[in-house]
Tab-separated table of C-alpha atoms in Angstrom:
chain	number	residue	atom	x	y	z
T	21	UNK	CA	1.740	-3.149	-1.036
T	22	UNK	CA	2.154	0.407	-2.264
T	23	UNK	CA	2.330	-0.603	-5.626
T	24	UNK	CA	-1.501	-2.138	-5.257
T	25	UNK	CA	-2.750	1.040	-3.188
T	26	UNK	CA	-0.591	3.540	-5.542
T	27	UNK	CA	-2.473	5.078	-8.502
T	28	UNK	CA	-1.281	3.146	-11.484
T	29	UNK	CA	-3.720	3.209	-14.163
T	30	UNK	CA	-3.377	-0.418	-14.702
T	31	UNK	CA	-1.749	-3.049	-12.197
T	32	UNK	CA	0.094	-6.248	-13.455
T	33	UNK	CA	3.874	-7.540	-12.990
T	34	UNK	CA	5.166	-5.452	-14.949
T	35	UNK	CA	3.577	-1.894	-13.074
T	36	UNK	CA	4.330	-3.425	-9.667
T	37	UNK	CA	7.619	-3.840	-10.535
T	38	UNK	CA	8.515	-0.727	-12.195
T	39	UNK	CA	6.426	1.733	-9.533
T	40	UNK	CA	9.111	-0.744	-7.010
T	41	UNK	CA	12.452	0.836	-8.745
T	42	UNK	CA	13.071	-3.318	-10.522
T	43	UNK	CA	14.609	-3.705	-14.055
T	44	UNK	CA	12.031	-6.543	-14.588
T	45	UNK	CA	9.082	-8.212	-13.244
T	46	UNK	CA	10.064	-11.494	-12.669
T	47	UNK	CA	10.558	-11.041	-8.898
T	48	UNK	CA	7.237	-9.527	-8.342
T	49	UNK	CA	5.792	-12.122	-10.030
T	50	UNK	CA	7.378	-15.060	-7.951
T	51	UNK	CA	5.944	-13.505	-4.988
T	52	UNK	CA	2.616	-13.131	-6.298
T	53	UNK	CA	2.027	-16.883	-7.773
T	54	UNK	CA	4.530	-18.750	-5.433
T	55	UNK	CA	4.413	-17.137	-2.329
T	56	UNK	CA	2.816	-19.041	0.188
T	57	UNK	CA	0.574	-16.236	2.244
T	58	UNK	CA	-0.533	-16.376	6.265
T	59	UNK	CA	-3.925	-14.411	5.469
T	60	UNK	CA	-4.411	-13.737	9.081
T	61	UNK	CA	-0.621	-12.580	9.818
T	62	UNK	CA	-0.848	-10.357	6.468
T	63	UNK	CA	-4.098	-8.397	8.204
T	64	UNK	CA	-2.858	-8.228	11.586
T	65	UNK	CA	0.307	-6.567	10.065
T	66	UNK	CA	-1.671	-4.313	7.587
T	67	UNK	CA	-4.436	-3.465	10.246
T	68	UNK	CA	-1.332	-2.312	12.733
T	69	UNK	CA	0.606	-0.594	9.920
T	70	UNK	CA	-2.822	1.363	9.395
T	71	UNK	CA	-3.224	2.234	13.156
T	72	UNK	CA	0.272	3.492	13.414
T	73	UNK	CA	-0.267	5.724	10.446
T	74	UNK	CA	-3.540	6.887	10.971
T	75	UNK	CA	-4.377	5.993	14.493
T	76	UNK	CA	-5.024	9.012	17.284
T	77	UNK	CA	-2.237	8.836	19.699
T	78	UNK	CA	-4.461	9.771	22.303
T	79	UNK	CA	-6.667	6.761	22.388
């Protein structure tokens, strides 16, 4: 995930990987074409990552 929100000028297997300390992409790219992805878990998680990050405490 940080490797799609970081600033890399151009984003592939081989970026993702290096910006994630690997020697080599092929792990990155297993996950992206093999992975099988709950789209609603994946939000749910991202949405509460973002309100724990950025959320106001008080509310």
């Amino acid at each position: 995930m940080r490797g799609l929100l970081a600033g890399l000028e151009r984003k592939n297997g081989w970026t993702l990987a290096e910006h994630a300390g690997a020697v080599s992409p092929d792990g990155t790219q297993r996950m992206l074409r093999t992975a099988d992805w709950d789209v609603d878990g994946v939000r749910d998680d991202v949405r509460d990552y973002v309100l724990d990050a950025l959320g106001d405490p008080a509310s």
